[in-house]
Short mmCIF file of N, CA and C in Angstrom, two decimals:
data_model
loop_
_atom_site.label_atom_id
_atom_site.label_comp_id
_atom_site.label_asym_id
_atom_site.label_seq_id
_atom_site.Cartn_x
_atom_site.Cartn_y
_atom_site.Cartn_z
N UNK A 1 -43.55 -73.97 71.91
CA UNK A 1 -44.74 -73.59 71.57
C UNK A 1 -45.83 -74.37 72.83
N UNK A 2 -46.42 -73.27 73.81
CA UNK A 2 -47.05 -73.93 74.62
C UNK A 2 -48.19 -74.70 74.45
N UNK A 3 -49.56 -75.56 75.62
CA UNK A 3 -50.35 -76.54 75.16
C UNK A 3 -51.84 -74.96 74.94
N UNK A 4 -51.68 -75.81 73.76
CA UNK A 4 -53.44 -74.91 73.99
C UNK A 4 -54.72 -75.92 74.92
N UNK A 5 -55.09 -75.11 74.41
CA UNK A 5 -56.96 -76.86 74.76
C UNK A 5 -57.35 -75.61 72.81
N UNK A 6 -57.87 -76.94 73.41
CA UNK A 6 -59.08 -77.44 71.61
C UNK A 6 -59.87 -76.08 71.40
N UNK A 7 -60.48 -75.26 73.02
CA UNK A 7 -62.14 -74.43 72.69
C UNK A 7 -60.78 -73.11 73.26
N UNK A 8 -60.00 -72.82 72.56
CA UNK A 8 -59.30 -71.55 72.84
C UNK A 8 -58.82 -71.65 71.27
N UNK A 9 -58.12 -72.27 70.58
CA UNK A 9 -58.30 -72.29 69.22
C UNK A 9 -60.24 -72.80 68.13
N UNK A 10 -61.41 -72.78 68.73
CA UNK A 10 -62.40 -72.68 68.43
C UNK A 10 -62.28 -71.31 67.92
N UNK A 11 -63.24 -70.96 66.06
CA UNK A 11 -63.56 -69.66 66.23
C UNK A 11 -63.86 -68.87 66.93
N UNK A 12 -64.87 -67.36 67.49
CA UNK A 12 -65.52 -67.11 68.77
C UNK A 12 -67.13 -67.01 68.02
N UNK A 13 -66.81 -66.75 66.62
CA UNK A 13 -68.10 -67.20 65.79
C UNK A 13 -68.33 -68.52 64.93
N UNK A 14 -69.13 -68.79 65.17
CA UNK A 14 -69.39 -69.95 63.87
C UNK A 14 -70.15 -69.42 62.46
N UNK A 15 -70.50 -67.77 62.69
CA UNK A 15 -70.14 -67.25 61.18
C UNK A 15 -68.71 -67.11 60.11
N UNK A 16 -68.97 -68.04 59.16
CA UNK A 16 -67.80 -68.53 57.95
C UNK A 16 -67.24 -66.99 57.36
N UNK A 17 -68.88 -65.65 57.66
CA UNK A 17 -68.44 -64.82 56.88
C UNK A 17 -67.33 -63.84 57.36
N UNK A 18 -67.70 -63.76 58.82
CA UNK A 18 -66.24 -63.24 59.27
C UNK A 18 -64.47 -63.24 59.35
N UNK A 19 -63.61 -62.90 59.54
CA UNK A 19 -62.28 -63.22 60.01
C UNK A 19 -62.31 -64.34 61.43
N UNK A 20 -61.59 -64.97 61.59
CA UNK A 20 -60.87 -65.54 62.56
C UNK A 20 -59.87 -64.81 63.48
N UNK A 21 -60.06 -64.91 64.85
CA UNK A 21 -58.43 -64.44 65.23
C UNK A 21 -58.44 -65.59 66.76
N UNK A 22 -56.78 -65.93 66.45
CA UNK A 22 -56.72 -66.69 67.80
C UNK A 22 -55.30 -66.08 68.18
N UNK A 23 -55.95 -65.86 69.39
CA UNK A 23 -55.49 -64.50 70.29
C UNK A 23 -53.61 -65.41 70.90
N UNK A 24 -52.73 -65.60 71.09
CA UNK A 24 -50.69 -66.37 71.25
C UNK A 24 -51.55 -67.30 70.71
N UNK A 25 -51.80 -67.25 69.85
CA UNK A 25 -52.10 -69.47 69.02
C UNK A 25 -50.39 -69.33 68.89
N UNK A 26 -49.78 -68.66 68.40
CA UNK A 26 -48.10 -69.12 68.03
C UNK A 26 -47.03 -67.80 68.93
N UNK A 27 -46.95 -68.30 70.19
CA UNK A 27 -46.08 -67.78 70.81
C UNK A 27 -44.72 -67.53 71.20
N UNK A 28 -44.26 -69.49 70.65
CA UNK A 28 -43.15 -69.23 70.63
C UNK A 28 -42.13 -69.39 69.49
N UNK A 29 -40.86 -68.96 69.26
CA UNK A 29 -39.66 -69.81 68.00
C UNK A 29 -40.03 -71.19 67.64
N UNK A 30 -40.09 -72.03 68.82
CA UNK A 30 -39.57 -73.33 68.34
C UNK A 30 -41.24 -74.36 68.64
N UNK A 31 -41.73 -73.91 67.89
CA UNK A 31 -42.57 -75.01 68.07
C UNK A 31 -42.21 -76.00 67.35
N UNK A 32 -43.95 -77.16 68.08
CA UNK A 32 -43.16 -78.14 68.48
C UNK A 32 -43.11 -79.23 67.14
N UNK A 33 -42.83 -80.50 67.43
CA UNK A 33 -42.28 -81.51 65.65
C UNK A 33 -43.46 -81.40 65.51
N UNK A 34 -43.74 -81.58 64.07
CA UNK A 34 -44.53 -81.89 62.78
C UNK A 34 -46.12 -81.27 63.72
N UNK A 35 -47.04 -82.24 64.50
CA UNK A 35 -48.48 -81.50 65.16
C UNK A 35 -48.09 -80.91 65.65
N UNK A 36 -48.96 -80.03 65.63
CA UNK A 36 -49.40 -78.78 66.31
C UNK A 36 -50.49 -78.47 66.65
N UNK A 37 -50.88 -77.39 67.73
CA UNK A 37 -52.41 -76.74 67.32
C UNK A 37 -51.97 -75.47 66.30
N UNK A 38 -53.09 -75.39 65.58
CA UNK A 38 -52.43 -73.91 64.42
C UNK A 38 -53.96 -73.86 64.36
N UNK A 39 -54.77 -72.05 63.01
CA UNK A 39 -55.51 -71.98 63.13
C UNK A 39 -55.78 -73.60 62.38
N UNK A 40 -57.24 -73.34 62.02
CA UNK A 40 -58.07 -74.33 61.12
C UNK A 40 -59.24 -73.74 60.92
N UNK A 41 -59.99 -73.81 59.54
CA UNK A 41 -61.15 -73.63 59.23
C UNK A 41 -61.75 -74.75 59.14
N UNK A 42 -63.23 -74.59 60.28
CA UNK A 42 -63.37 -76.32 59.83
C UNK A 42 -65.09 -76.40 58.76
N UNK A 43 -64.73 -75.62 57.74
CA UNK A 43 -66.02 -75.95 57.65
C UNK A 43 -65.84 -77.48 56.20
N UNK A 44 -67.59 -77.68 55.95
CA UNK A 44 -67.25 -78.76 55.29
C UNK A 44 -66.69 -79.22 54.21
N UNK A 45 -66.99 -78.24 53.15
CA UNK A 45 -66.74 -77.78 51.75
C UNK A 45 -65.36 -77.60 52.24
N UNK A 46 -64.83 -77.05 52.50
CA UNK A 46 -63.27 -76.85 51.68
C UNK A 46 -62.35 -76.47 53.08
N UNK A 47 -62.39 -77.50 54.64
CA UNK A 47 -61.49 -77.18 55.35
C UNK A 47 -60.00 -76.63 54.68
N UNK A 48 -59.70 -76.23 55.90
CA UNK A 48 -58.02 -75.50 55.38
C UNK A 48 -56.78 -75.51 57.17
N UNK A 49 -56.26 -75.30 56.78
CA UNK A 49 -54.62 -75.86 58.53
C UNK A 49 -54.03 -74.56 57.87
N UNK A 50 -53.92 -74.70 58.58
CA UNK A 50 -52.40 -73.40 58.36
C UNK A 50 -51.29 -73.42 59.68
N UNK A 51 -50.65 -73.46 59.88
CA UNK A 51 -49.08 -73.19 61.07
C UNK A 51 -47.77 -73.12 60.56
N UNK A 52 -47.15 -73.47 61.88
CA UNK A 52 -45.67 -74.12 60.83
C UNK A 52 -45.78 -75.37 61.25
N UNK A 53 -44.26 -75.65 61.14
CA UNK A 53 -43.57 -77.17 60.77
C UNK A 53 -42.01 -77.12 61.03
N UNK A 54 -41.94 -77.92 61.97
CA UNK A 54 -40.43 -77.82 62.10
C UNK A 54 -39.70 -79.14 62.20
N UNK A 55 -38.57 -79.77 61.29
CA UNK A 55 -37.85 -80.85 60.95
C UNK A 55 -36.45 -80.63 62.02
N UNK A 56 -36.26 -81.90 62.80
CA UNK A 56 -35.15 -81.52 63.37
C UNK A 56 -34.10 -82.62 62.49
N UNK A 57 -32.95 -82.82 62.57
CA UNK A 57 -32.29 -83.76 62.21
C UNK A 57 -32.22 -84.66 62.69
N UNK A 58 -32.39 -86.07 61.35
CA UNK A 58 -32.54 -87.12 62.25
C UNK A 58 -33.36 -88.04 61.10
N UNK A 59 -33.90 -89.34 61.14
CA UNK A 59 -34.59 -89.83 60.86
C UNK A 59 -35.33 -88.91 59.79
N UNK A 60 -35.64 -89.32 57.79
CA UNK A 60 -35.81 -88.83 57.44
C UNK A 60 -37.51 -88.71 57.18
N UNK A 61 -38.30 -88.13 56.92
CA UNK A 61 -40.04 -87.81 56.99
C UNK A 61 -40.36 -88.52 55.97
N UNK A 62 -41.30 -89.84 55.06
CA UNK A 62 -41.83 -89.75 54.24
C UNK A 62 -43.34 -89.98 54.53
N UNK A 63 -43.96 -88.49 53.60
CA UNK A 63 -45.17 -88.20 54.06
C UNK A 63 -46.21 -88.34 52.71
N UNK A 64 -47.32 -88.96 52.55
CA UNK A 64 -47.76 -88.91 51.33
C UNK A 64 -49.19 -87.87 51.74
N UNK A 65 -49.67 -87.29 50.70
CA UNK A 65 -50.65 -86.20 50.79
C UNK A 65 -51.59 -86.44 50.34
N UNK A 66 -52.55 -86.26 50.64
CA UNK A 66 -54.28 -86.57 51.03
C UNK A 66 -55.13 -85.50 50.87
N UNK A 67 -54.05 -84.03 50.96
CA UNK A 67 -54.69 -82.69 50.25
C UNK A 67 -54.18 -82.10 49.37
N UNK A 68 -53.95 -80.58 48.87
CA UNK A 68 -52.75 -80.19 48.60
C UNK A 68 -52.31 -78.99 49.58
N UNK A 69 -51.33 -78.75 49.48
CA UNK A 69 -50.93 -78.19 51.05
C UNK A 69 -49.60 -76.89 49.56
N UNK A 70 -49.17 -75.89 50.82
CA UNK A 70 -48.10 -74.59 50.30
C UNK A 70 -47.13 -74.72 51.87
N UNK A 71 -45.85 -74.72 51.84
CA UNK A 71 -45.35 -73.99 52.65
C UNK A 71 -43.74 -73.84 52.02
N UNK A 72 -44.19 -72.35 52.82
CA UNK A 72 -43.27 -71.47 53.06
C UNK A 72 -41.47 -72.06 53.77
N UNK A 73 -40.26 -71.91 53.69
CA UNK A 73 -39.07 -72.22 54.44
C UNK A 73 -39.00 -70.61 54.82
N UNK A 74 -39.20 -70.92 56.08
CA UNK A 74 -38.96 -69.57 57.09
C UNK A 74 -37.60 -69.54 57.63
N UNK A 75 -36.83 -71.10 57.86
CA UNK A 75 -35.69 -71.30 58.32
C UNK A 75 -34.71 -72.21 58.33
N UNK A 76 -33.84 -72.34 58.52
CA UNK A 76 -32.95 -73.32 58.41
C UNK A 76 -32.18 -74.03 57.07
N UNK A 77 -32.80 -75.76 56.86
CA UNK A 77 -32.78 -75.76 55.40
C UNK A 77 -33.49 -77.23 55.82
N UNK A 78 -33.99 -77.89 54.42
CA UNK A 78 -34.70 -78.98 53.56
C UNK A 78 -34.24 -79.02 52.99
N UNK A 79 -34.02 -81.09 52.67
CA UNK A 79 -33.30 -81.32 51.84
C UNK A 79 -35.44 -82.33 51.15
N UNK A 80 -36.38 -82.12 50.16
CA UNK A 80 -37.25 -82.23 50.35
C UNK A 80 -37.13 -83.06 48.52
N UNK A 81 -37.84 -83.72 48.53
CA UNK A 81 -37.52 -84.70 47.05
C UNK A 81 -38.66 -85.92 47.50
N UNK A 82 -39.20 -86.42 46.12
CA UNK A 82 -39.73 -87.63 45.45
C UNK A 82 -39.51 -88.01 44.43
N UNK A 83 -40.48 -89.43 44.12
CA UNK A 83 -39.54 -90.10 43.45
C UNK A 83 -40.58 -89.50 42.07
N UNK A 84 -39.59 -89.40 40.68
CA UNK A 84 -40.14 -89.49 39.52
C UNK A 84 -39.87 -89.60 38.30
N UNK A 85 -40.07 -90.28 37.44
CA UNK A 85 -39.19 -91.01 36.46
C UNK A 85 -38.78 -90.34 35.36
N UNK A 86 -39.08 -88.43 35.21
CA UNK A 86 -38.51 -87.93 34.44
C UNK A 86 -37.36 -87.67 34.95
N UNK A 87 -36.95 -87.02 35.96
CA UNK A 87 -35.80 -86.38 36.53
C UNK A 87 -34.58 -87.37 36.36
N UNK A 88 -33.43 -86.81 36.48
CA UNK A 88 -32.17 -87.74 36.71
C UNK A 88 -32.35 -88.80 38.21
N UNK A 89 -31.76 -90.15 38.00
CA UNK A 89 -31.82 -91.22 38.95
C UNK A 89 -33.06 -91.74 39.67
N UNK A 90 -34.52 -90.38 38.56
CA UNK A 90 -35.39 -91.22 39.17
C UNK A 90 -35.92 -90.00 40.42
N UNK A 91 -35.62 -89.37 40.78
CA UNK A 91 -35.95 -88.94 41.65
C UNK A 91 -36.09 -87.18 41.73
N UNK A 92 -37.05 -86.15 42.27
CA UNK A 92 -37.22 -84.80 42.31
C UNK A 92 -35.89 -84.70 43.28
N UNK A 93 -35.35 -83.90 43.91
CA UNK A 93 -35.06 -83.57 44.53
C UNK A 93 -34.49 -81.78 44.48
N UNK A 94 -34.72 -81.38 46.24
CA UNK A 94 -34.41 -79.48 46.12
C UNK A 94 -33.65 -79.15 47.31
N UNK A 95 -32.28 -78.68 47.84
CA UNK A 95 -31.95 -78.13 48.58
C UNK A 95 -32.98 -77.06 48.87
N UNK A 96 -33.57 -77.39 49.71
CA UNK A 96 -34.39 -75.96 49.89
C UNK A 96 -33.99 -74.90 51.33
N UNK A 97 -33.61 -73.38 51.23
CA UNK A 97 -33.62 -72.50 52.24
C UNK A 97 -34.27 -71.47 52.06
N UNK A 98 -34.65 -70.69 53.00
CA UNK A 98 -35.44 -69.92 53.58
C UNK A 98 -35.58 -68.54 51.99
N UNK A 99 -37.41 -69.24 52.00
CA UNK A 99 -37.70 -68.08 51.06
C UNK A 99 -38.17 -68.50 50.31
N UNK A 100 -37.75 -70.28 50.43
CA UNK A 100 -38.49 -70.96 49.11
C UNK A 100 -40.26 -71.50 48.97
N UNK A 101 -40.68 -71.44 48.81
CA UNK A 101 -41.99 -71.50 47.81
C UNK A 101 -42.43 -73.32 48.14
N UNK A 102 -43.03 -73.60 48.31
CA UNK A 102 -43.03 -75.26 47.64
C UNK A 102 -44.61 -75.63 47.92
N UNK A 103 -45.61 -75.68 46.76
CA UNK A 103 -46.67 -76.69 46.33
C UNK A 103 -46.50 -77.88 46.31
N UNK A 104 -47.62 -78.58 47.42
CA UNK A 104 -47.99 -80.32 46.76
C UNK A 104 -49.33 -80.77 46.94
N UNK A 105 -49.34 -80.75 45.39
CA UNK A 105 -50.57 -82.10 45.51
C UNK A 105 -50.64 -82.79 45.73
N UNK A 106 -52.51 -83.26 45.87
CA UNK A 106 -52.89 -84.67 47.01
C UNK A 106 -52.29 -85.65 45.80
N UNK A 107 -51.79 -86.41 47.15
CA UNK A 107 -50.71 -87.39 45.80
C UNK A 107 -49.58 -87.64 46.05
N UNK A 108 -49.26 -86.90 46.22
CA UNK A 108 -47.79 -86.69 46.13
C UNK A 108 -47.15 -87.13 47.48
N UNK A 109 -45.98 -88.27 47.21
CA UNK A 109 -45.02 -88.98 47.99
C UNK A 109 -43.65 -88.15 48.33
N UNK A 110 -43.60 -87.27 49.22
CA UNK A 110 -42.75 -86.59 49.13
C UNK A 110 -41.95 -86.82 50.78
N UNK A 111 -40.56 -86.34 50.35
CA UNK A 111 -39.44 -87.01 51.53
C UNK A 111 -39.13 -85.46 52.44
N UNK A 112 -39.04 -85.73 52.89
CA UNK A 112 -39.01 -83.53 54.04
C UNK A 112 -37.67 -84.70 55.05
N UNK A 113 -36.30 -83.98 54.98
CA UNK A 113 -35.15 -84.78 54.97
C UNK A 113 -34.23 -82.66 56.06
N UNK A 114 -33.82 -83.26 57.07
CA UNK A 114 -32.39 -81.35 57.61
C UNK A 114 -31.62 -82.09 57.61
N UNK A 115 -30.31 -81.46 57.64
CA UNK A 115 -28.75 -81.31 58.04
C UNK A 115 -29.12 -80.58 59.78
N UNK A 116 -29.46 -79.44 59.73
CA UNK A 116 -29.76 -78.31 60.90
C UNK A 116 -30.35 -78.61 61.01
N UNK A 117 -32.12 -78.55 61.08
CA UNK A 117 -33.36 -78.75 61.22
C UNK A 117 -33.58 -77.01 60.42
N UNK A 118 -34.81 -76.56 60.95
CA UNK A 118 -35.65 -75.86 59.69
C UNK A 118 -36.99 -75.88 60.05
N UNK A 119 -37.41 -75.10 60.15
CA UNK A 119 -38.68 -74.24 59.86
C UNK A 119 -39.75 -73.82 59.28
N UNK A 120 -41.03 -74.27 58.66
CA UNK A 120 -41.21 -73.86 57.16
C UNK A 120 -43.05 -73.59 57.43
N UNK A 121 -44.30 -72.26 57.80
CA UNK A 121 -45.14 -72.07 57.40
C UNK A 121 -45.76 -73.09 55.77
N UNK A 122 -47.13 -73.48 56.67
CA UNK A 122 -47.90 -74.27 55.44
C UNK A 122 -48.73 -73.69 55.69
N UNK A 123 -49.62 -74.03 54.15
CA UNK A 123 -51.11 -73.98 54.33
C UNK A 123 -51.92 -74.98 53.71
N UNK A 124 -52.97 -76.44 54.33
CA UNK A 124 -52.85 -77.37 53.51
C UNK A 124 -54.78 -77.32 53.21
N UNK A 125 -55.42 -77.50 52.77
CA UNK A 125 -56.79 -77.87 52.54
C UNK A 125 -57.05 -79.51 52.83
N UNK A 126 -56.98 -79.23 54.47
CA UNK A 126 -57.38 -80.34 55.07
C UNK A 126 -58.13 -79.77 56.64
N UNK A 127 -58.57 -81.26 56.96
CA UNK A 127 -59.35 -81.30 58.06
C UNK A 127 -59.02 -81.47 59.47
N UNK A 128 -58.72 -80.97 60.26
CA UNK A 128 -58.61 -81.48 61.98
C UNK A 128 -57.97 -82.60 62.22
N UNK A 129 -57.35 -82.81 62.42
CA UNK A 129 -56.18 -84.27 62.53
C UNK A 129 -56.69 -84.95 61.17
N UNK A 130 -56.24 -84.52 60.09
CA UNK A 130 -56.35 -84.86 58.73
C UNK A 130 -55.45 -85.51 58.07
N UNK A 131 -54.34 -85.45 58.98
CA UNK A 131 -53.06 -85.26 57.89
C UNK A 131 -52.55 -86.91 58.22
#
């Protein structure tokens, strides 16, 4: 994905009753790892952010969610886990693949790993740069 200016990702209208369009906001199939410019709504009461998340093989990522988020696995593999005293061994774990859908509630501590690399689409109720 090429570098996008913040102005290009700003909605054309501040009227939140109309849909927002971001031309060519996702133009390559290899988005940068983790953080990148994606579509975001700046409503102070109910902000939302959506886009692609790519994970490459290497160190695991442990992330504490400060907002609710959904993820859809688009390609590749993810090993997703979290501490859970009710689960066997004290950890709830899923080997995720294309088509799997996840909901991560605010407060969840999630570990992300991959063997070959993975691509997911996310939608979270967070402010710009609120991760």
